C-alpha cells in the first residue's frame, strides 16, 4: 500500500539550478495538490490538478511549474531555484467521496 | 485575511490534562467542509476528521472530540486526558468551492501541542 510517494526526499540546490519533484499516487484519485510548509506559515497551496492534463494555480504559484501528463503522477518543477524556495514540499491526493487528503512524506529542499 | 485562523501558535500541557485547540474560519459559502490533520514529529500528515457545513453534530472519537459551531464559525478540537503521543502540530483546514466547482483545502498555520510527561 504505497499511497502517495514523493521523490526525492531531500535535495540541496544552488541558486539558479533547476529540479523536478515527482509525486506518484496509486489510489486512482483525480485531485492532486502541491503544498509548501514553512515555519509559522502552515501549508500553502502552490498548484493543484483536478485531473489528467489539467493544472491550476494555488496561493503561491510564482517560481513553480507543474504537469499532470498521467493521472497517477503530478510533477512540480523549479526552473531557477531561489533561496526563498527553501521549504518542505508536500504532495497530496484527494479521495473524492470523503474529501480526505492523503499526503506524501514530504520533500525537504534547500536552496543555497 | 486568513480564511482559517488558529490563534494558538503553541500550547504546552502536562500529561492527563485536557486541551482545546481553536479553529476559526471565514467563508461566504453555504456548502463547505472542515478538517483537522495531525503532524507528529516524524513529519507525516494524518487525517483526523471531516465535517460538512450541514452537519453541526459534535463528534467524539476516543479521547478526541470536535465542536462545530456555525454561529461562531468555529471548529474546535479537544483532547481529553492528553498523552505524550499527542504531541504534534495540528492543522485545521477549510474546503470551499472554487469558481470551477472544485473544493480546494486551505490550511491554518497550525498549533503546536507539547505534552509533557
Short mmCIF file of C-alpha atoms in Angstrom, two decimals:
data_model
loop_
_atom_site.label_atom_id
_atom_site.label_comp_id
_atom_site.label_asym_id
_atom_site.label_seq_id
_atom_site.Cartn_x
_atom_site.Cartn_y
_atom_site.Cartn_z
CA UNK A 1 0.00 0.00 0.00
CA UNK A 2 2.24 2.81 -1.27
CA UNK A 3 -0.36 5.61 -1.20
CA UNK A 4 1.42 8.83 -2.15
CA UNK A 5 5.13 8.69 -2.86
CA UNK A 6 7.39 11.70 -3.29
CA UNK A 7 10.88 11.72 -4.73
CA UNK A 8 13.42 12.87 -3.82
CA UNK A 9 13.06 13.15 -0.03
CA UNK A 10 15.96 15.58 0.30
CA UNK A 11 17.76 17.86 -2.14
CA UNK A 12 20.22 20.70 -1.94
CA UNK A 13 20.36 23.11 -4.86
CA UNK A 14 22.38 26.15 -5.73
CA UNK A 15 20.61 29.34 -6.68
CA UNK A 16 19.62 29.22 -10.34
CA UNK A 17 19.59 25.45 -10.67
CA UNK A 18 16.51 23.60 -11.77
CA UNK A 19 14.89 20.46 -10.46
CA UNK A 20 11.70 18.43 -10.53
CA UNK A 21 9.84 16.85 -7.65
CA UNK A 22 7.83 13.78 -8.53
CA UNK A 23 4.61 12.76 -6.83
CA UNK A 24 3.02 9.41 -7.56
CA UNK A 25 -0.24 8.04 -6.19
CA UNK A 26 -1.72 4.58 -6.64
CA UNK A 27 -5.27 5.30 -5.42
CA UNK A 28 -6.71 6.45 -8.75
CA UNK A 29 -7.52 9.86 -7.32
CA UNK A 30 -8.44 12.67 -9.69
CA UNK A 31 -7.35 15.56 -7.49
CA UNK A 32 -3.73 16.18 -6.63
CA UNK A 33 -2.02 19.07 -4.84
CA UNK A 34 1.38 20.53 -4.12
CA UNK A 35 1.84 22.43 -0.84
CA UNK A 36 4.84 24.01 0.76
CA UNK A 37 5.33 24.14 4.51
CA UNK A 38 7.36 26.89 6.12
CA UNK A 39 7.77 27.60 9.85
CA UNK A 40 4.82 29.54 11.20
CA UNK A 41 3.08 29.61 7.82
CA UNK A 42 1.25 26.32 7.78
CA UNK A 43 0.65 24.63 4.45
CA UNK A 44 0.28 26.88 1.43
CA UNK A 45 -1.04 25.62 -1.87
CA UNK A 46 1.30 26.02 -4.84
CA UNK A 47 -0.58 24.31 -7.68
CA UNK A 48 -3.27 21.71 -7.99
CA UNK A 49 -4.81 19.44 -10.58
CA UNK A 50 -8.37 18.22 -10.93
CA UNK A 51 -7.50 15.53 -13.43
CA UNK A 52 -5.08 14.27 -16.03
CA UNK A 53 -3.93 17.04 -18.32
CA UNK A 54 -5.25 19.88 -16.12
CA UNK A 55 -3.46 22.14 -13.66
CA UNK A 56 -4.31 25.34 -11.83
CA UNK A 57 -2.54 27.90 -9.68
CA UNK A 58 -2.86 27.97 -5.95
CA UNK A 59 -1.95 30.61 -3.40
CA UNK A 60 1.82 30.77 -4.05
CA UNK A 61 2.49 29.62 -7.64
CA UNK A 62 5.30 32.00 -8.62
CA UNK A 63 8.56 30.31 -9.49
CA UNK A 64 6.97 26.87 -9.92
CA UNK A 65 5.52 24.92 -12.81
CA UNK A 66 3.58 21.67 -12.76
CA UNK A 67 2.47 18.95 -15.12
CA UNK A 68 -0.07 16.13 -14.90
CA UNK A 69 0.56 14.06 -18.01
CA UNK A 70 -0.57 10.87 -16.31
CA UNK A 71 -3.32 10.55 -13.74
CA UNK A 72 -1.07 8.95 -11.18
CA UNK A 73 1.75 11.49 -11.42
CA UNK A 74 1.97 15.17 -10.52
CA UNK A 75 5.30 16.87 -11.14
CA UNK A 76 6.48 20.10 -9.54
CA UNK A 77 9.29 21.95 -11.27
CA UNK A 78 11.59 24.75 -10.21
CA UNK A 79 13.16 26.32 -13.30
CA UNK A 80 15.56 28.65 -11.49
CA UNK A 81 15.72 27.92 -7.79
CA UNK A 82 15.90 30.79 -5.29
CA UNK A 83 16.72 30.71 -1.56
CA UNK A 84 13.09 31.71 -0.86
CA UNK A 85 12.08 28.31 -2.20
CA UNK A 86 13.85 26.54 0.64
CA UNK A 87 10.98 24.62 2.20
CA UNK A 88 9.38 21.27 2.82
CA UNK A 89 7.13 20.29 -0.05
CA UNK A 90 4.13 18.02 0.36
CA UNK A 91 2.15 16.36 -2.34
CA UNK A 92 -1.37 15.14 -1.66
CA UNK A 93 -4.17 13.40 -3.46
CA UNK A 94 -7.82 13.56 -2.52
CA UNK A 95 -10.38 10.82 -2.05
CA UNK A 96 -13.39 12.40 -3.73
CA UNK A 97 -16.03 10.64 -1.64
CA UNK A 98 -14.77 12.00 1.68
CA UNK A 99 -12.55 14.93 0.77
CA UNK A 100 -9.75 13.36 2.79
CA UNK A 101 -6.26 14.27 1.64
CA UNK A 102 -3.54 11.63 1.54
CA UNK A 103 -0.11 13.16 1.87
CA UNK A 104 3.31 12.05 0.83
CA UNK A 105 6.14 12.04 3.34
CA UNK A 106 7.44 15.40 2.20
CA UNK A 107 10.50 16.58 0.29
CA UNK A 108 12.96 18.86 2.04
CA UNK A 109 14.54 21.27 -0.41
CA UNK A 110 17.38 23.63 0.48
CA UNK A 111 18.48 26.31 -1.95
CA UNK A 112 21.86 27.85 -1.21
CA UNK B 1 -7.06 37.95 5.80
CA UNK B 2 -6.66 34.34 6.72
CA UNK B 3 -9.56 32.07 5.92
CA UNK B 4 -8.56 29.70 8.69
CA UNK B 5 -7.22 31.13 11.91
CA UNK B 6 -5.54 29.06 14.55
CA UNK B 7 -4.72 31.71 17.07
CA UNK B 8 -2.77 29.40 19.38
CA UNK B 9 0.72 29.01 17.98
CA UNK B 10 1.90 26.68 20.72
CA UNK B 11 0.26 25.00 23.69
CA UNK B 12 2.13 23.25 26.45
CA UNK B 13 0.34 20.92 28.88
CA UNK B 14 1.17 18.20 31.33
CA UNK B 15 0.06 14.67 30.62
CA UNK B 16 -3.57 13.90 31.56
CA UNK B 17 -4.67 17.49 31.19
CA UNK B 18 -7.49 18.29 28.79
CA UNK B 19 -6.62 20.68 25.99
CA UNK B 20 -8.67 22.51 23.35
CA UNK B 21 -7.27 23.68 20.04
CA UNK B 22 -9.18 26.54 18.50
CA UNK B 23 -10.04 26.99 14.84
CA UNK B 24 -12.00 29.90 13.39
CA UNK B 25 -12.83 30.02 9.71
CA UNK B 26 -14.20 32.52 7.27
CA UNK B 27 -16.37 31.72 4.27
CA UNK B 28 -19.37 33.08 2.39
CA UNK B 29 -20.30 29.67 1.02
CA UNK B 30 -23.20 27.68 2.41
CA UNK B 31 -21.55 24.40 1.45
CA UNK B 32 -18.06 23.81 2.74
CA UNK B 33 -16.00 21.25 4.58
CA UNK B 34 -13.78 21.46 7.63
CA UNK B 35 -10.91 19.18 8.54
CA UNK B 36 -8.32 18.52 11.19
CA UNK B 37 -4.94 16.98 10.42
CA UNK B 38 -2.15 15.92 12.74
CA UNK B 39 1.56 16.22 12.02
CA UNK B 40 3.65 14.32 14.58
CA UNK B 41 7.39 14.97 14.96
CA UNK B 42 8.07 12.37 12.27
CA UNK B 43 6.60 14.83 9.77
CA UNK B 44 3.81 12.97 8.03
CA UNK B 45 0.34 14.50 7.86
CA UNK B 46 -2.52 12.38 9.14
CA UNK B 47 -6.21 12.98 8.57
CA UNK B 48 -8.31 13.13 11.75
CA UNK B 49 -11.80 14.28 10.84
CA UNK B 50 -14.01 15.93 8.24
CA UNK B 51 -17.21 17.90 8.85
CA UNK B 52 -19.54 19.32 6.23
CA UNK B 53 -21.32 22.61 6.77
CA UNK B 54 -24.72 20.98 7.16
CA UNK B 55 -23.70 18.71 10.00
CA UNK B 56 -23.28 20.54 13.28
CA UNK B 57 -23.32 17.44 15.44
CA UNK B 58 -20.36 17.19 17.71
CA UNK B 59 -18.12 14.21 17.17
CA UNK B 60 -16.30 12.07 19.71
CA UNK B 61 -13.66 9.51 18.89
CA UNK B 62 -11.97 8.06 21.94
CA UNK B 63 -10.14 10.90 23.67
CA UNK B 64 -10.74 13.25 20.76
CA UNK B 65 -13.82 15.42 20.33
CA UNK B 66 -14.77 18.18 17.94
CA UNK B 67 -17.18 21.06 18.48
CA UNK B 68 -18.51 22.63 15.28
CA UNK B 69 -20.46 25.87 15.74
CA UNK B 70 -21.60 27.71 12.62
CA UNK B 71 -22.86 30.64 14.69
CA UNK B 72 -19.29 31.46 15.71
CA UNK B 73 -17.57 29.96 12.62
CA UNK B 74 -15.54 27.70 14.83
CA UNK B 75 -14.45 24.08 14.68
CA UNK B 76 -12.58 23.38 17.90
CA UNK B 77 -10.73 20.20 18.78
CA UNK B 78 -10.45 18.86 22.33
CA UNK B 79 -8.12 16.15 23.54
CA UNK B 80 -9.17 14.66 26.86
CA UNK B 81 -6.54 13.26 29.21
CA UNK B 82 -3.69 14.20 26.91
CA UNK B 83 -0.77 11.84 26.41
CA UNK B 84 2.82 12.40 25.31
CA UNK B 85 1.98 10.73 21.98
CA UNK B 86 -0.45 13.57 21.29
CA UNK B 87 2.50 15.94 20.90
CA UNK B 88 2.26 17.19 17.33
CA UNK B 89 1.31 20.11 15.16
CA UNK B 90 -2.40 20.17 14.46
CA UNK B 91 -3.82 21.83 11.38
CA UNK B 92 -7.36 22.95 10.77
CA UNK B 93 -8.43 23.25 7.12
CA UNK B 94 -11.38 24.65 5.18
CA UNK B 95 -12.52 23.40 1.78
CA UNK B 96 -14.59 25.79 -0.30
CA UNK B 97 -15.72 25.58 -3.90
CA UNK B 98 -13.72 27.46 -6.49
CA UNK B 99 -15.32 29.19 -9.48
CA UNK B 100 -14.74 25.95 -11.37
CA UNK B 101 -16.59 23.89 -8.80
CA UNK B 102 -13.55 22.23 -7.24
CA UNK B 103 -13.17 22.13 -3.48
CA UNK B 104 -9.70 23.31 -2.56
CA UNK B 105 -8.40 22.89 1.01
CA UNK B 106 -6.92 25.93 2.75
CA UNK B 107 -4.94 25.27 5.90
CA UNK B 108 -4.45 27.27 9.05
CA UNK B 109 -0.95 27.93 10.33
CA UNK B 110 -1.14 25.13 12.83
CA UNK B 111 -0.98 24.76 16.59
CA UNK B 112 1.98 23.01 18.11
CA UNK B 113 0.90 20.90 21.07
CA UNK B 114 3.55 19.78 23.53
CA UNK B 115 2.52 17.28 26.15
CA UNK B 116 4.99 16.90 28.98
CA UNK B 117 5.19 13.66 30.97
#
